[in-house]
Short mmCIF file of C-alpha atoms in Angstrom, two decimals:
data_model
loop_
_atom_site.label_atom_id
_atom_site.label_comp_id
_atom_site.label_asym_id
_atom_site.label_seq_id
_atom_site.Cartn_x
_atom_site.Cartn_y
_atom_site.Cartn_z
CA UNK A 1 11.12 10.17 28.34
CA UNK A 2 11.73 13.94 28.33
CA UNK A 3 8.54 16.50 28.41
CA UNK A 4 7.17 14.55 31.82
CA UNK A 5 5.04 17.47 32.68
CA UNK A 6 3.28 16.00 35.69
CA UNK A 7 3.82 13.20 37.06
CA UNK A 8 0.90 13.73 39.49
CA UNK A 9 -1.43 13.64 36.58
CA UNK A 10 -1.51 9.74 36.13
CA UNK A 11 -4.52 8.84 38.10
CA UNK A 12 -4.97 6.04 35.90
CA UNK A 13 -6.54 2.70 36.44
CA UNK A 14 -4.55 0.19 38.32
CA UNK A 15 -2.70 1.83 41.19
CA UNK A 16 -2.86 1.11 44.44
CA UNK A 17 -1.33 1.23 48.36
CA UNK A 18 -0.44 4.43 49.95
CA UNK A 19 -0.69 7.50 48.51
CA UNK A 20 3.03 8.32 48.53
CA UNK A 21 3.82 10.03 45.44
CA UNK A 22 7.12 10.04 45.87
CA UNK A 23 8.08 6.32 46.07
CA UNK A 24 4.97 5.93 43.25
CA UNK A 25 6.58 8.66 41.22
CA UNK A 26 10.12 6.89 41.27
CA UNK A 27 8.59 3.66 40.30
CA UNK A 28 6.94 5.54 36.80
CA UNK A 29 10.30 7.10 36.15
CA UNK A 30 12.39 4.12 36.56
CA UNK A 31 9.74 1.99 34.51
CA UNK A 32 9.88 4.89 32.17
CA UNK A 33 13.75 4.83 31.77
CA UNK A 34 13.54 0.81 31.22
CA UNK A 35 10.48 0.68 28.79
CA UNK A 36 12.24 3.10 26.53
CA UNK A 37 15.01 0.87 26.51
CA UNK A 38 14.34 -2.61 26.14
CA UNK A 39 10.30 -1.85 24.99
CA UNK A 40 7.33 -2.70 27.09
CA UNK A 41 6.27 -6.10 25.33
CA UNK A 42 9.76 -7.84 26.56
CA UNK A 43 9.65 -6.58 30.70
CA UNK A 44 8.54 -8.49 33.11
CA UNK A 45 7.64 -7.07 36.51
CA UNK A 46 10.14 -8.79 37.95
CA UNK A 47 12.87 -7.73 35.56
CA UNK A 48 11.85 -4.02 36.08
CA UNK A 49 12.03 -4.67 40.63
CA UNK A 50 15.82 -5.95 39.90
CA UNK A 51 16.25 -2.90 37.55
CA UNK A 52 15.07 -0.25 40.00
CA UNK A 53 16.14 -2.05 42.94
CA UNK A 54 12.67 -2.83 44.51
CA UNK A 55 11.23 -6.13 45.18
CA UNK A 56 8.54 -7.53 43.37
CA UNK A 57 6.43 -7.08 46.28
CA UNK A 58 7.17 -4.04 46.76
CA UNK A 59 5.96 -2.62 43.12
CA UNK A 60 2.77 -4.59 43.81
CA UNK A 61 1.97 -2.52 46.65
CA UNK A 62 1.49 0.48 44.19
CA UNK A 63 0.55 -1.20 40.64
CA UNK A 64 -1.74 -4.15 40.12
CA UNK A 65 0.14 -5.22 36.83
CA UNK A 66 2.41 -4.31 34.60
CA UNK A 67 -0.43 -2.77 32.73
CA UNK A 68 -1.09 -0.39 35.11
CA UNK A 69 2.11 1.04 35.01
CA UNK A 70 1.91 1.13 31.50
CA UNK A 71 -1.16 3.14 31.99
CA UNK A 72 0.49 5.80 33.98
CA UNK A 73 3.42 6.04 31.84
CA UNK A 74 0.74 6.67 28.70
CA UNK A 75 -1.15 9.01 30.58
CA UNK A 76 2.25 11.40 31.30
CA UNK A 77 3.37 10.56 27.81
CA UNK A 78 -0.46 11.96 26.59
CA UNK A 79 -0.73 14.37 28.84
CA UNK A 80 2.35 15.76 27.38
CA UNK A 81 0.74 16.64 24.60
CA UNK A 82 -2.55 17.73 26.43
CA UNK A 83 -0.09 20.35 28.56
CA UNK A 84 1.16 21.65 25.01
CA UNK A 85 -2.71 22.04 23.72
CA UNK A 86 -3.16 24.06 26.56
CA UNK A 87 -0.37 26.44 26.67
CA UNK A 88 -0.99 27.21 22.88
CA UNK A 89 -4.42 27.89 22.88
CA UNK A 90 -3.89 30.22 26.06
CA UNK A 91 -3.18 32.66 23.60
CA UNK A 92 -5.37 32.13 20.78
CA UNK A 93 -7.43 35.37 19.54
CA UNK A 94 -10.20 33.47 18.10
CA UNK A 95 -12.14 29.87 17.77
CA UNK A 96 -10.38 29.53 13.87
CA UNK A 97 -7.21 30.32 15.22
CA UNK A 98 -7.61 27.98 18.43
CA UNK A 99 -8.96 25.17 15.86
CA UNK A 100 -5.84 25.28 14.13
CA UNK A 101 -3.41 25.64 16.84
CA UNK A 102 -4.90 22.47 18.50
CA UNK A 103 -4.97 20.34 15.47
CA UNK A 104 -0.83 21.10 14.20
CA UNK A 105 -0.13 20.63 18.33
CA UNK A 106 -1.47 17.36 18.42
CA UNK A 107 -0.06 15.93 14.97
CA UNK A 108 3.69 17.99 16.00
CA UNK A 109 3.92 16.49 19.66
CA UNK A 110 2.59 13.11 18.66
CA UNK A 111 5.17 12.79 15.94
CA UNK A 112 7.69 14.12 17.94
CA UNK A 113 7.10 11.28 20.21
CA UNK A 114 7.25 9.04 17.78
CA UNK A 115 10.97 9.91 16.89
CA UNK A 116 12.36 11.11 19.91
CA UNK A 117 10.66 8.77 22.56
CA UNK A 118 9.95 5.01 19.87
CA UNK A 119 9.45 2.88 22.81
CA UNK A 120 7.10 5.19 24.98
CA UNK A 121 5.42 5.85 21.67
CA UNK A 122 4.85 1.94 21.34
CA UNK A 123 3.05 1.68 24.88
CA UNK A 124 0.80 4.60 23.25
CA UNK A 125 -0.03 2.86 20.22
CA UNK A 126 -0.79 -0.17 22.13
CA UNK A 127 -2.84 1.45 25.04
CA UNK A 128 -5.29 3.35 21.90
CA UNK A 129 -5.15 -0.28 20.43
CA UNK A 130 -6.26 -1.31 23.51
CA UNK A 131 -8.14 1.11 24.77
CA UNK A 132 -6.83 1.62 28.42
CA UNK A 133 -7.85 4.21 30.46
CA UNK A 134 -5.10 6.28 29.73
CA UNK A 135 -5.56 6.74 26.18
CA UNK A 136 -9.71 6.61 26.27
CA UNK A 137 -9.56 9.59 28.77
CA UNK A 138 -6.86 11.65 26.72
CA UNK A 139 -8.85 11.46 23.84
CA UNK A 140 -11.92 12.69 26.30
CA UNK A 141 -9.87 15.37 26.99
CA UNK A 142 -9.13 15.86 23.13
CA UNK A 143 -12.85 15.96 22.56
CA UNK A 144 -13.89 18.01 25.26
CA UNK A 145 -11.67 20.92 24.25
CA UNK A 146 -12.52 20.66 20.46
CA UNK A 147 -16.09 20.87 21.73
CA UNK A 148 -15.39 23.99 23.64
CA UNK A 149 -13.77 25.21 20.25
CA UNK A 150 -16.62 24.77 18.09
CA UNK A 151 -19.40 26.19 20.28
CA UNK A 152 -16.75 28.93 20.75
CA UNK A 153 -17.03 29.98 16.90
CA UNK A 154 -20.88 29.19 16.61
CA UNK A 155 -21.09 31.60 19.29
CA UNK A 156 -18.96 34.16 18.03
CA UNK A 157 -20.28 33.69 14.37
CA UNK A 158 -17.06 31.96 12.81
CA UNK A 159 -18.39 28.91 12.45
CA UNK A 160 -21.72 27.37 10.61
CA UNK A 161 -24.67 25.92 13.24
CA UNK A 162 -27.07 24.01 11.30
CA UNK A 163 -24.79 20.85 12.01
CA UNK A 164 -25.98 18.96 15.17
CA UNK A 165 -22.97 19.78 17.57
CA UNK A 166 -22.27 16.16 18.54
CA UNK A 167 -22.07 14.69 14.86
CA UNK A 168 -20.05 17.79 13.95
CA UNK A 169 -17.38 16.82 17.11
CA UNK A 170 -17.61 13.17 16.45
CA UNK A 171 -17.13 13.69 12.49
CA UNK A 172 -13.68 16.03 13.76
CA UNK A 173 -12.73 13.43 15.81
CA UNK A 174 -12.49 11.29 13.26
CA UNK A 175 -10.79 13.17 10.52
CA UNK A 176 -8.52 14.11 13.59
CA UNK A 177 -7.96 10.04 14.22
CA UNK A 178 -4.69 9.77 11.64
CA UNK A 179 -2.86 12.76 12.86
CA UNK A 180 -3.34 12.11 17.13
CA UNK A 181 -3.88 7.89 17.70
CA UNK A 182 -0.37 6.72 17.86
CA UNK A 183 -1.98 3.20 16.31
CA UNK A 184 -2.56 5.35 13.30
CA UNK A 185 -0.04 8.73 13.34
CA UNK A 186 2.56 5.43 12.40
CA UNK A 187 1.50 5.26 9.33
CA UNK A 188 0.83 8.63 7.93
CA UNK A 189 4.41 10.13 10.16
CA UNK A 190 4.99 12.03 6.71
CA UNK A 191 1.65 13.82 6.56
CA UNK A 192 3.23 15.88 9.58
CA UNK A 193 3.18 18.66 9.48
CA UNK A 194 2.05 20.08 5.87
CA UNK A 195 -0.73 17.02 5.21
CA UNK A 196 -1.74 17.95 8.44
CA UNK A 197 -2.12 21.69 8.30
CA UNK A 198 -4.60 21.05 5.30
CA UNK A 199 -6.38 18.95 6.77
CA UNK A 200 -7.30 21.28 9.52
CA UNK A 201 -7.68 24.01 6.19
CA UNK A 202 -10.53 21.05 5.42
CA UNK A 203 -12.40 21.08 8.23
CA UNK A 204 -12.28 24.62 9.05
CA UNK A 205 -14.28 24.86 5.39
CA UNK A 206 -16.72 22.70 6.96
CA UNK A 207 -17.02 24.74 9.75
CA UNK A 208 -17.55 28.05 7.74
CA UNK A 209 -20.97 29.33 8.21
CA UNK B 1 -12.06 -14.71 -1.54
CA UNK B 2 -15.38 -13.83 -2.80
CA UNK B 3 -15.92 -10.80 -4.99
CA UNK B 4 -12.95 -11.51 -7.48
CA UNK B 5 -14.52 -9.04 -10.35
CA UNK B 6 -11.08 -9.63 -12.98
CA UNK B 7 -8.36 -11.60 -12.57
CA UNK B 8 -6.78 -10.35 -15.59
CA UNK B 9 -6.49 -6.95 -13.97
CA UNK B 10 -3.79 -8.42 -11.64
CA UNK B 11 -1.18 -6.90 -13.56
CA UNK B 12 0.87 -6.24 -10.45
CA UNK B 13 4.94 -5.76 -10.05
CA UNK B 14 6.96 -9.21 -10.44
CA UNK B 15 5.13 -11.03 -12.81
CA UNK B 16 6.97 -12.53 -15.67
CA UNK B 17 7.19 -15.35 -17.60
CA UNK B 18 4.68 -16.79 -20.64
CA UNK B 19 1.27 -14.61 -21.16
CA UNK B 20 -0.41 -17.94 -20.24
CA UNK B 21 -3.67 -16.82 -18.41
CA UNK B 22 -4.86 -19.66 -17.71
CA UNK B 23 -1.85 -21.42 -15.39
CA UNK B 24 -1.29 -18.22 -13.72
CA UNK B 25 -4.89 -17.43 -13.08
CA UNK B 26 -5.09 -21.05 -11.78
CA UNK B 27 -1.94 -19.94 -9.27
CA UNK B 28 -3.41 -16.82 -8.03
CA UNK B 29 -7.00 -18.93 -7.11
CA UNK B 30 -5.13 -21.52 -5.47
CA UNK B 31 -2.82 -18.77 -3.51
CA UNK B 32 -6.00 -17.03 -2.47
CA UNK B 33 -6.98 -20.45 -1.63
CA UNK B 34 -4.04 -21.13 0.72
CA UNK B 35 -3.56 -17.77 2.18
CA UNK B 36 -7.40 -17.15 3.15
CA UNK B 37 -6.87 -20.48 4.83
CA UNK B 38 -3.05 -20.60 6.68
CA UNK B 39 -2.38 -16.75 6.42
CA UNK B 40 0.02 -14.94 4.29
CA UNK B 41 3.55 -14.39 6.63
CA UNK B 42 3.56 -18.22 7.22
CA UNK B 43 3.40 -19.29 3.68
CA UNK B 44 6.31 -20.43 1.28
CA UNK B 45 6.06 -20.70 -2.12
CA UNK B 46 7.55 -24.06 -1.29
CA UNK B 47 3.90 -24.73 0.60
CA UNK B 48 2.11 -23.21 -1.96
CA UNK B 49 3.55 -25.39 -4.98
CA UNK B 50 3.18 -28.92 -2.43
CA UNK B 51 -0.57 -27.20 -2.03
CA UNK B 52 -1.64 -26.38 -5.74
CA UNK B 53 0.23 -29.56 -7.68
CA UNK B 54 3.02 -27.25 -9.30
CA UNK B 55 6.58 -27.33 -8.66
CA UNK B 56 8.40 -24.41 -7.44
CA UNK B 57 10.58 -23.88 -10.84
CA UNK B 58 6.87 -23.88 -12.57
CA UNK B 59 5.47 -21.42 -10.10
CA UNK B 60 9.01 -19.27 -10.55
CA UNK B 61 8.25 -19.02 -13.84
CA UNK B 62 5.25 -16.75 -13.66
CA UNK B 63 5.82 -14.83 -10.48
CA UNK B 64 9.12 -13.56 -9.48
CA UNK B 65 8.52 -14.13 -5.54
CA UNK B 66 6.00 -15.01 -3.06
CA UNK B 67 5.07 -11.17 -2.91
CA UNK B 68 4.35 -11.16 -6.57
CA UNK B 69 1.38 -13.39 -6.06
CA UNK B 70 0.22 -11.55 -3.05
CA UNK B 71 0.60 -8.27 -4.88
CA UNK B 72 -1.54 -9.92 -7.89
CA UNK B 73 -4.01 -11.09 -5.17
CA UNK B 74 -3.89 -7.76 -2.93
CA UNK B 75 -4.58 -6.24 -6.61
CA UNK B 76 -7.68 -8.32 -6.94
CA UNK B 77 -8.65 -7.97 -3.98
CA UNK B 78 -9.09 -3.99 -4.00
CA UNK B 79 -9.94 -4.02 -7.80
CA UNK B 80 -13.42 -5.15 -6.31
CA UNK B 81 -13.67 -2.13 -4.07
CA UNK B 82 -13.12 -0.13 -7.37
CA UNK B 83 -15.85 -2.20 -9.79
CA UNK B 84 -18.03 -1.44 -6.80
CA UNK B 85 -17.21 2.05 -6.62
CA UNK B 86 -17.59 2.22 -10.40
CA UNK B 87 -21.05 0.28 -10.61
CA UNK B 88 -22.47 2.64 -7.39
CA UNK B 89 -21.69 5.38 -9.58
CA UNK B 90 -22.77 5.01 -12.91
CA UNK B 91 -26.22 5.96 -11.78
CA UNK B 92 -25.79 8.66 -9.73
CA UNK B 93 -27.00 12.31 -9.92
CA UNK B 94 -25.10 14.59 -9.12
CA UNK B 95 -21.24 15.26 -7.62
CA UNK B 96 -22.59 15.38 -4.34
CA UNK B 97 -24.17 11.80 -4.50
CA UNK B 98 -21.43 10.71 -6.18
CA UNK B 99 -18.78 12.15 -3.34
CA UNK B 100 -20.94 9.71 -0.78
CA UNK B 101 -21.34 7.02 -2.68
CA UNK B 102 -17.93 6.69 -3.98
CA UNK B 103 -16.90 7.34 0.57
CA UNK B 104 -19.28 4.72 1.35
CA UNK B 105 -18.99 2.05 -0.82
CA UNK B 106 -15.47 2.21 -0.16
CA UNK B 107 -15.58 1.88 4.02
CA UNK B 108 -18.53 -0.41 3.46
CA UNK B 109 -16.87 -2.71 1.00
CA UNK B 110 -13.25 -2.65 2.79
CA UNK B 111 -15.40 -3.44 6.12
CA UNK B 112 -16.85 -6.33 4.55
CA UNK B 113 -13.46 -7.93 3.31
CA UNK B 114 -11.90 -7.18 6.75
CA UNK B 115 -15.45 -9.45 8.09
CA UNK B 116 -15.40 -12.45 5.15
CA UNK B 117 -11.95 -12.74 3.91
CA UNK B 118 -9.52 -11.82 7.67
CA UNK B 119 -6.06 -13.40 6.24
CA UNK B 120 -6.69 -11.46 2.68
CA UNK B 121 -7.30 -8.43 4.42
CA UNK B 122 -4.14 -8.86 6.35
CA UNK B 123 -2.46 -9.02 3.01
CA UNK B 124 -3.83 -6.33 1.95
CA UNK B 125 -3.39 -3.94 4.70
CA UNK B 126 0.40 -5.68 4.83
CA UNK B 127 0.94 -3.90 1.28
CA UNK B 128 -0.80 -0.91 2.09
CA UNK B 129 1.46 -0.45 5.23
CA UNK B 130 4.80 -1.73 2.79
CA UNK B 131 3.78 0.60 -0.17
CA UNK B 132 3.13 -2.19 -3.16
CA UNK B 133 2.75 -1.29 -6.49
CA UNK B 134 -0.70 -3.03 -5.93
CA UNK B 135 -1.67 -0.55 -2.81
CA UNK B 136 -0.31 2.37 -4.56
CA UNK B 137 -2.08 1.70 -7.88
CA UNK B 138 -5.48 1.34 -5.92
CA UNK B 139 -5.03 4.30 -4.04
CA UNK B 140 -3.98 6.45 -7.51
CA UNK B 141 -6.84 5.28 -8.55
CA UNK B 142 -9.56 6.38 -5.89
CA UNK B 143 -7.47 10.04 -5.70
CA UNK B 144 -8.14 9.83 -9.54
CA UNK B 145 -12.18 9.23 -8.79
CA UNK B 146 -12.11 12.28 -5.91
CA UNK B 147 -10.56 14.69 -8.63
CA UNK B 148 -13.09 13.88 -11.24
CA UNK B 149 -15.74 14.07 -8.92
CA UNK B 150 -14.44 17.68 -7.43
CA UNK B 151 -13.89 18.82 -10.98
CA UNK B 152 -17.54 18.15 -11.57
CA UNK B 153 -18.78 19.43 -8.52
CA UNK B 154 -16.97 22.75 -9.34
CA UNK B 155 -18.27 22.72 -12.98
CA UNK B 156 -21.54 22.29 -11.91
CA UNK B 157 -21.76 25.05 -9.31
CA UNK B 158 -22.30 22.29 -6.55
CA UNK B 159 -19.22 22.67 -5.04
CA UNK B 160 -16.72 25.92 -3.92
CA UNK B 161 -13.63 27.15 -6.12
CA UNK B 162 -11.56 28.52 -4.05
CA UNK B 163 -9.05 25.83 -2.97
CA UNK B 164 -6.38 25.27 -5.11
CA UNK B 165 -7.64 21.52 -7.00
CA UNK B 166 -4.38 19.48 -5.77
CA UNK B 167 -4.93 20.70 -2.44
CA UNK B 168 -8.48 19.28 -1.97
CA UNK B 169 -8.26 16.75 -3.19
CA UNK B 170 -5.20 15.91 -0.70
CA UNK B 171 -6.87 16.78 2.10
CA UNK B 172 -10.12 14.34 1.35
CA UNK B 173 -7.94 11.51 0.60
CA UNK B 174 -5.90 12.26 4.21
CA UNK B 175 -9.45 12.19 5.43
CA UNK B 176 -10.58 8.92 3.82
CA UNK B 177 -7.68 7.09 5.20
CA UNK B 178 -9.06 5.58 8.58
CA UNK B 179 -11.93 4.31 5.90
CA UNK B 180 -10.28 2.95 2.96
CA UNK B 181 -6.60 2.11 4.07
CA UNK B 182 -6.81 -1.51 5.29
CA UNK B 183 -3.78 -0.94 7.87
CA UNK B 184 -5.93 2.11 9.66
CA UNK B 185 -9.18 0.96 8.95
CA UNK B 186 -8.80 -2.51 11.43
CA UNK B 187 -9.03 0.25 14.27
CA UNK B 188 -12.03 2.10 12.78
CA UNK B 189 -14.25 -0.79 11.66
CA UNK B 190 -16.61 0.31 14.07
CA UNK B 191 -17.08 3.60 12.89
CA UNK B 192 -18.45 2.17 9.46
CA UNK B 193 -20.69 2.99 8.36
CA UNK B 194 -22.68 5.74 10.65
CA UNK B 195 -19.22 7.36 11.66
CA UNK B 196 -17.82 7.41 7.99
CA UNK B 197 -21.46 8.75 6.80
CA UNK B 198 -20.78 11.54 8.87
CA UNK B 199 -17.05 12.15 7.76
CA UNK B 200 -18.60 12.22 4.23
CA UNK B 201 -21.07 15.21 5.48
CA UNK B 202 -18.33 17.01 6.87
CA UNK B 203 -16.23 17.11 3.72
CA UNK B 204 -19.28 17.52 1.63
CA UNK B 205 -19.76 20.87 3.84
CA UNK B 206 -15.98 21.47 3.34
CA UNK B 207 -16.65 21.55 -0.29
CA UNK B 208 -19.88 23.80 0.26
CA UNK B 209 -19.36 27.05 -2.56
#
């Protein structure tokens, strides 16, 4: 997978044993390397030990399950896009701008994902299908900083405040759903990026005081 | 499946054959029969023709392929979400009240399929997902509803001008997918109907003059 930002960052559910990153860290990649080539669904534990060279055992020691790798794999693949979020909106001059600059960030990365990493992308899908960890607290994170975004604007004027701020974030999560859940972005790939860009044109409107 | 409004408006791709109603009504009942029952994928028209009493040749005659009689069923299927769409609003008031009636009946409606009629639904979000002439006519016709509706709303005052027409109207059917597309709307049945009530309120505000 290329655009591993941090590997540190996958505190997700699962892992286990000593705390040394390093061995942990080689584990992810070499899962990481394997998943994106024969797909997560097909790999056993076992097949990924004689792959990387470790025994079964061994893995154990760090992952309860499969799963749980899978779940730290989707959290660096997320947080991917997360990292990107944040650089962008470093710069930002104002909450509109920000608004924007989050929503054609998470549509571009997500679909770049999609083409450039399928197999990763798969584990994604699954893992929002499923709800792990990993993709429950990306979409936190997703939440937390559109949050941040709207009060932002109310506060500077840009945006409307009659709305209750929680429906208004949980009615922009939603309208964000088939642009940044992989289970979704799958089918609407082509909406990316013009579809996308008014879209966030729509809900900016709404936003308008 | 319940809710069957017309069968005659199953004019889907790959029919053929006599104008005989009656047999190929009696085909599509006894399809929608079999496939609510064993499931779509696992079905031959083989099966089907053992199931309803007809040989194969006879079924041949009318539909050009098993997808031809899941299109005509699929076809059925979301012509009910339209009568309901139409009935809801042939009393209604205003564009406004028509925008929200015409966003939930459709969640509501598509919810209730995906509860009382699982293997139809799967056919249905199978030709969503695979672009049918039946999927695509549905969804023409629902973008056709939104653009009268807007028009009105703009005629009337109700709603802002602003936006070029074709735009708009794009950007509230990207936002009614996770609602009204089968294939997205299996991860967002939970969200119907308080979550799509809200969606509605957002793009009524988006639509604000």
């Amino acid at each position: 997978m290329t655009g591993m930002t941090d590997l540190h960052a996958s505190t997700a559910a699962g892992q286990r044993g000593p705390s040394d990153h390093t061995i942990r860290d080689q584990i992810i990649a070499a899962a990481d390397e394997h998943f994106s080539r024969y797909g997560y669904g097909k790999t056993t534990v076992a097949d990924l030990a004689k792959a990387i060279g470790f025994s079964k055992a061994y893995i154990y020691k760090f992952f309860e399950s499969k799963q749980a790798i899978g779940e730290a794999i989707c959290s660096m693949c997320l947080g991917s896009v997360t990292a990107a979020v944040e650089e962008t909106l470093a710069d930002a001059r104002s909450a509109t701008d920000k608004f924007r600059r989050l929503f054609m960030t998470v549509a571009v990365k997500t679909k770049e994902i999609a083409f450039n990493d399928q197999k990763i992308y798969e584990i994604a899908a699954y893992s929002c299908a499923e709800r792990w960890s990993s993709a429950t607290k990306y979409i936190a994170g997703i939440e937390r900083i559109v949050t941040e975004i709207v009060l932002e604007g109310r506060a500077s004027g840009e945006f409307e405040r009659k709305t209750p701020i929680d429906e208004a974030v949980r009615a922009i999560m939603s309208v964000f759903q088939p642009f940044m859940n992989p289970v979704m972005l799958q089918y609407n790939l082509e909406a990316v990026p013009e579809g996308a860009n008014e879209v966030a044109s729509l809900v900016l409107r709404s936003l308008a005081p």
